[in-house]
Every structure is written in C-alpha cells, then in structure tokens.
Coordinates of C-alpha atoms in Angstrom, one line a residue:
M1 CA 2.9 29.5 32.0
R2 CA 4.2 32.5 29.0
F3 CA 5.7 31.3 26.1
W4 CA 8.9 33.7 26.7
K5 CA 9.0 31.7 30.8
A6 CA 8.9 28.4 28.8
V7 CA 12.0 29.1 26.4
G8 CA 14.0 31.5 28.4
D9 CA 13.9 27.4 31.3
V10 CA 15.5 25.9 28.0
G11 CA 17.8 28.4 27.4
F12 CA 19.0 28.2 31.1
G13 CA 18.5 23.8 31.4
L14 CA 21.1 24.5 27.9
L15 CA 23.6 26.9 29.5
W16 CA 23.6 23.5 32.8
A17 CA 24.4 20.6 30.9
T18 CA 27.4 23.7 28.4
V19 CA 29.1 23.8 32.1
A20 CA 28.6 21.1 33.6
I21 CA 30.3 19.0 30.3
G22 CA 33.9 20.3 31.8
P23 CA 33.8 19.8 35.2
L24 CA 31.9 16.5 35.2
A25 CA 34.5 15.5 31.9
K26 CA 38.0 15.9 34.6
L27 CA 35.7 13.6 37.3
W28 CA 34.9 11.5 35.2
K29 CA 36.4 10.0 31.9
P30 CA 33.6 8.4 30.3
A31 CA 32.3 11.9 30.3
R32 CA 35.1 13.8 27.8
A33 CA 33.5 11.7 24.9
L34 CA 30.3 14.9 25.6
L35 CA 32.9 17.4 25.1
P36 CA 32.3 17.9 21.5
W37 CA 28.9 19.0 22.2
R38 CA 30.1 22.4 24.4
R39 CA 30.3 24.1 21.4
Q40 CA 26.2 23.1 20.1
L41 CA 25.1 23.4 23.6
G42 CA 26.1 26.7 23.3
I43 CA 24.8 28.3 20.6
W44 CA 22.2 26.7 21.0
F45 CA 21.4 28.5 23.7
A46 CA 22.9 31.5 22.9
I47 CA 20.1 31.4 20.2
A48 CA 17.2 30.5 23.4
S49 CA 18.6 33.0 25.3
S50 CA 17.7 35.8 22.2
L51 CA 14.5 34.3 21.2
H52 CA 14.1 35.1 24.9
A53 CA 15.3 38.5 24.9
L54 CA 13.1 38.6 21.6
L55 CA 9.7 38.4 22.9
I56 CA 11.1 40.1 26.4
F57 CA 11.4 43.6 24.6
N58 CA 8.8 42.8 22.3
G59 CA 5.8 41.5 24.0
W60 CA 6.4 42.6 27.1
A61 CA 8.8 45.9 27.5
R62 CA 7.0 46.5 24.2
W63 CA 10.4 47.7 23.5
S64 CA 11.0 50.2 26.2
V65 CA 14.1 50.5 27.6
S66 CA 11.4 52.5 30.9
R67 CA 9.5 49.2 31.0
F68 CA 12.8 46.9 30.8
L69 CA 14.1 48.2 33.1
G70 CA 11.3 47.9 36.1
Y71 CA 9.3 51.5 35.2
E72 CA 5.8 52.0 34.2
F73 CA 3.6 55.2 33.5
I74 CA 1.7 56.2 36.9
P75 CA -1.8 58.0 36.6
Q76 CA -1.4 59.8 39.3
L77 CA 1.9 60.5 39.7
G78 CA 1.6 61.9 36.3
R79 CA 4.8 60.2 35.1
E80 CA 7.2 57.3 35.2
A81 CA 8.4 55.5 38.1
R82 CA 9.4 52.3 39.5
W83 CA 7.1 50.0 39.0
E84 CA 9.5 46.9 40.1
P85 CA 12.5 47.1 41.7
G86 CA 14.9 45.0 41.2
F87 CA 13.1 44.0 37.9
G88 CA 15.2 46.3 36.2
L89 CA 19.5 44.5 37.8
A90 CA 18.4 41.4 37.0
N91 CA 17.1 42.4 33.5
I92 CA 20.3 44.3 32.8
L93 CA 22.1 40.7 34.1
G94 CA 20.1 38.5 31.5
L95 CA 20.7 41.3 29.5
T96 CA 24.7 41.1 30.1
A97 CA 24.6 37.5 29.9
L98 CA 22.8 37.2 26.9
F99 CA 26.1 39.0 24.7
V100 CA 28.4 37.5 26.4
G101 CA 27.3 34.5 25.7
L102 CA 26.7 35.4 22.3
L103 CA 30.2 36.6 21.3
L104 CA 30.6 33.6 22.9
A105 CA 28.5 31.6 20.4
A106 CA 29.8 34.0 17.3
T107 CA 34.0 32.5 18.1
S108 CA 32.6 28.5 18.2
S109 CA 34.3 27.8 14.6
D110 CA 37.4 26.1 13.9
R111 CA 37.7 29.5 12.1
A112 CA 38.0 31.8 15.5
M113 CA 40.0 29.1 17.4
R114 CA 42.4 29.7 14.9
A115 CA 42.2 33.0 14.2
L116 CA 42.6 34.1 19.3
R117 CA 45.1 30.8 18.7
S118 CA 44.2 28.5 21.7
S119 CA 45.1 29.9 25.0
A120 CA 42.9 33.7 24.2
W121 CA 40.0 31.3 22.6
K122 CA 40.3 29.1 25.6
F123 CA 40.5 32.4 28.3
L124 CA 37.6 33.7 26.1
H125 CA 36.0 30.3 26.1
N126 CA 35.5 30.5 30.4
G127 CA 33.6 33.4 29.6
V128 CA 30.9 30.8 30.3
Y129 CA 31.3 30.0 33.8
F130 CA 30.0 33.5 34.0
V131 CA 27.4 33.4 31.6
F132 CA 25.9 30.4 34.0
Y133 CA 26.2 32.3 37.8
V134 CA 25.2 36.1 35.9
G135 CA 22.1 33.7 34.3
S136 CA 21.8 32.5 37.8
I137 CA 21.9 36.0 39.2
H138 CA 18.4 36.8 36.5
A139 CA 16.9 33.9 37.2
L140 CA 17.0 33.4 40.7
Y141 CA 15.0 37.5 40.7
F142 CA 12.9 36.1 38.9
L143 CA 11.6 32.9 40.2
F144 CA 11.7 34.0 44.0
F145 CA 11.2 37.4 44.0
H146 CA 9.8 39.1 41.5
Y147 CA 6.0 37.1 41.9
T148 CA 5.9 37.4 45.2
V149 CA 3.1 39.4 47.5
S150 CA 2.4 42.6 46.1
F151 CA 0.0 45.9 46.7
H152 CA -0.2 46.3 42.4
K153 CA -0.2 42.6 41.5
N154 CA -1.9 39.4 41.6
V155 CA 0.9 36.3 42.0
P156 CA 1.1 33.7 40.6
A157 CA 1.5 29.8 41.9
P158 CA 5.2 29.4 42.9
D159 CA 7.0 28.2 40.2
W160 CA 7.6 24.5 39.6
F161 CA 11.3 25.4 37.8
R162 CA 12.7 27.5 40.6
Y163 CA 13.9 24.0 42.7
W164 CA 14.9 22.0 39.2
F165 CA 17.2 25.5 39.2
L166 CA 18.3 25.2 43.0
G167 CA 19.0 22.0 41.9
M168 CA 20.8 22.6 38.7
V169 CA 22.6 26.1 40.0
S170 CA 23.9 23.9 42.8
T171 CA 25.4 21.3 40.8
I172 CA 27.6 23.0 38.5
A173 CA 28.8 24.8 42.3
L174 CA 30.3 21.2 43.8
L175 CA 30.8 19.5 39.6
H176 CA 33.9 22.6 40.1
V177 CA 35.0 21.6 43.9
A178 CA 35.0 18.5 43.3
A179 CA 36.9 18.6 39.6
F180 CA 39.3 21.6 41.2
V181 CA 39.7 18.9 44.0
K182 CA 40.8 17.2 41.9
T183 CA 42.9 18.5 39.4
V184 CA 45.2 20.3 43.0
R185 CA 45.4 16.5 44.4
A186 CA 46.2 15.8 40.6
S187 CA 49.2 18.1 40.6
Q188 CA 50.6 17.2 43.8
P189 CA 51.0 14.0 44.7
E190 CA 53.6 14.2 47.1
A191 CA 52.5 16.9 48.1
I192 CA 49.1 15.3 50.0
A193 CA 50.9 12.4 50.0
T194 CA 53.2 13.5 53.2
A195 CA 50.7 15.8 54.6

C-alpha cells in the first residue's frame, strides 16, 4: 500500500469520527462527553487530508494539473489525452472537500466562534457533512472504480479498506436518520401520540 493512500484512509477515519459524534450524542446521552473532541478531530482530519493531497501532488501528479485531472502524454498521439476517466472528477471532489475542511479547521477556535457569532459559526460548521459526503464520493471512486481491469495497467488486489469504508459511510447515514427521527419525535410528542 502506498503511503499517500494510508494517510488518506487515516484522514477519512478522523472525518468519520468527527461526523459520528453529533448524531451519536443525540441518540445516547453518555456520548455527549465526546462533543468537545469534534474540533480536535476535525483539525487532525484537515492536517491528514492536506498531507494526503500534498503526497498526491508531489508523488503521483508531479505538480502537473493535467496529471492530477487524469491526463497523460500519449506518444502515439503526440499529445495529452484523458487516460483515467473519472480520475479528474474524483480528484476535484477530493480537493473541494479538502478546501472546505481547511476552512472549517481555520474557524475551529473560540475566537472564530465569537467573531462569526454562534448561529453563523454553527451554519458554517454544518459544512462538515458536505465534506464527509463529497469526500466519500472521492474515496468511493478510488476504492471501487479506479483499479478495474484496463488495457493500460495492471490491477492490484482489491483494497482491504473498501468494505470498512462502506460500513463507515452506512453507519453515518443510519446515525443521521436515527437522530433525525428522534429529533422529530421529541419536537412533536402530541402529534405522534395521537397519530
């Protein structure tokens, strides 16, 4: 396994933990003790993801935007051509998630919360769910679609992390649905009791 991929997996795990704490705390009171950890986990996610992106740009793309977007120079054609369909879009999604994650990390201080005021800060930091789902689409491509049978490359063995990844994404979706249902029920006790 390549180092850049391992760092990306660590970043995803940190993001997963960050996103899981909120709905888990709504569903299970003892989990509220974890709420203060969300900021630190989110900052570590941003650091790990930045390192992941740096390793990709430096090692694989070699600081070429074309390579980052999936284009390669093809000698037979005498020009660059898209070599990896889907690769560029997946990388753009990952970079978008990283930029939003860096914005969230930069505003993860009490000082930023005071400057933005509580409601604006909360609105901004709900962007973590955008980061999670866009980052999940990025990872989904590389875990399930990028390394498939192709005429121009050898296919490595399936990634061990892919089923853990599916479990992690499914867990977040289920936690959100369950927390939403609990919130709706708590806000409308008389309507549900008479229904």
